[in-house]
XYZ file of C-alpha atoms in Angstrom:
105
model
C -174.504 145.019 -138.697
C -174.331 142.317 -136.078
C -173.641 138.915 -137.643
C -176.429 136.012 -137.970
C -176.097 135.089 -134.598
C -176.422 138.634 -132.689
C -172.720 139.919 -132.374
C -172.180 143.176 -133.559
C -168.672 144.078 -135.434
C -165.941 145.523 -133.121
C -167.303 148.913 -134.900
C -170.314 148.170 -133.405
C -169.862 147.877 -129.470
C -170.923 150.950 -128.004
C -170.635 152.082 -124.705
C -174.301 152.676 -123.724
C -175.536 148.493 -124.284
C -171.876 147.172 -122.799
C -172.763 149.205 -119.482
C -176.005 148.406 -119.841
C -175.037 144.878 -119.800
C -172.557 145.243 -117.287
C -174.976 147.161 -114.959
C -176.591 143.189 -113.655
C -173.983 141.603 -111.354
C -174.741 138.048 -112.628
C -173.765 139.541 -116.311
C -170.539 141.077 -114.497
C -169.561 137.929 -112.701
C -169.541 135.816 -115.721
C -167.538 138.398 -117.276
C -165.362 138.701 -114.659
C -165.163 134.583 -115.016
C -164.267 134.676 -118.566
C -161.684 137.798 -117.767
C -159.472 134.784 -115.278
C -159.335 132.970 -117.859
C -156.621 132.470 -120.287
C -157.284 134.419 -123.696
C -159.697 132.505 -125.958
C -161.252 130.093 -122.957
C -164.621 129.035 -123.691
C -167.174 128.129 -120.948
C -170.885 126.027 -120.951
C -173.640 128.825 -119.942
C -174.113 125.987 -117.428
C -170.407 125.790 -116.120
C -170.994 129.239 -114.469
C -174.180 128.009 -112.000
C -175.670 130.993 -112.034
C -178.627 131.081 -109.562
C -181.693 131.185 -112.049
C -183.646 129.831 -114.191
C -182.914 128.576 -117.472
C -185.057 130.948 -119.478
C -183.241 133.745 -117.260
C -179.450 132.801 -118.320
C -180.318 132.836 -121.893
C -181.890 136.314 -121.235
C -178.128 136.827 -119.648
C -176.305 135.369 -122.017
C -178.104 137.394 -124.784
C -177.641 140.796 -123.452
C -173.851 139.867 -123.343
C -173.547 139.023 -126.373
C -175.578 141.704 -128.276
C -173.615 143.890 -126.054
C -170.613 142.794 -127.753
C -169.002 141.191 -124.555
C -169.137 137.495 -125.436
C -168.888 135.701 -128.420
C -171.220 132.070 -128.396
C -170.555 129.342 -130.386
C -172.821 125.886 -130.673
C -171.340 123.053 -129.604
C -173.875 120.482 -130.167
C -176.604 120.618 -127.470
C -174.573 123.590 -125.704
C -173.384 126.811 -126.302
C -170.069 127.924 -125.656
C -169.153 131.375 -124.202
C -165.698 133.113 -124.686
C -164.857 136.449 -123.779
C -164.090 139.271 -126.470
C -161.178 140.922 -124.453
C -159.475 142.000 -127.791
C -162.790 143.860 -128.926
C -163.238 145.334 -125.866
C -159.853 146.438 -124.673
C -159.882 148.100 -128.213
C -162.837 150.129 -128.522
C -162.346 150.432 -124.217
C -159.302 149.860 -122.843
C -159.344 148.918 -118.984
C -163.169 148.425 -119.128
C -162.398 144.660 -118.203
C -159.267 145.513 -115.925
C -161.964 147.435 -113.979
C -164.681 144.739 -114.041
C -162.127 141.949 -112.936
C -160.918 144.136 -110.338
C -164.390 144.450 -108.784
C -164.530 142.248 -105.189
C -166.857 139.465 -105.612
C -169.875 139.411 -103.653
């Protein structure tokens, strides 16, 4: 059962919702953000100027992290992102080698 904040246990990630999430490129490209950064980095939603609304990169930010992509953390009026590469490479290994690998568009 995902915790109180919407991540679901590493039991939990399934295949179907983390390609689902994966399928948007904006969702990709912040995962392929997080994925150059060094293990346990945390970013602002902000820091990654995606081109949308505000409303739209919590949508984003969401289906990452009910995916089972991200983990998000408050930090006071923010919310920081981090990438669950131990999770992931676990329950799919080379998923993110894959997704970092992609060529930026």
């Amino acid at each position: 059962m995902p915790d109180d904040e919407g991540h679901p246990s590493v039991e939990e990630i399934e295949l179907g919702p983390v390609l689902s999430a994966l399928a948007d490129p904006l969702r990709r490209r912040v995962v392929r953000e997080l994925a150059a950064e060094p293990d346990g980095a945390a970013r602002t939603c902000s820091s990654f100027g995606l081109p949308v609304s505000k409303a739209t990169v919590t949508h984003h930010f969401r289906a990452l992290r009910e995916a089972g992509l991200i983990r998000q953390v408050d930090r006071g009026n923010s919310r920081m992102a981090s990438l669950r590469r131990a999770d992931i490479e676990q329950r799919f290994p080379g998923l993110l080698g894959i997704v970092a690998a992609e060529p930026q568009e």
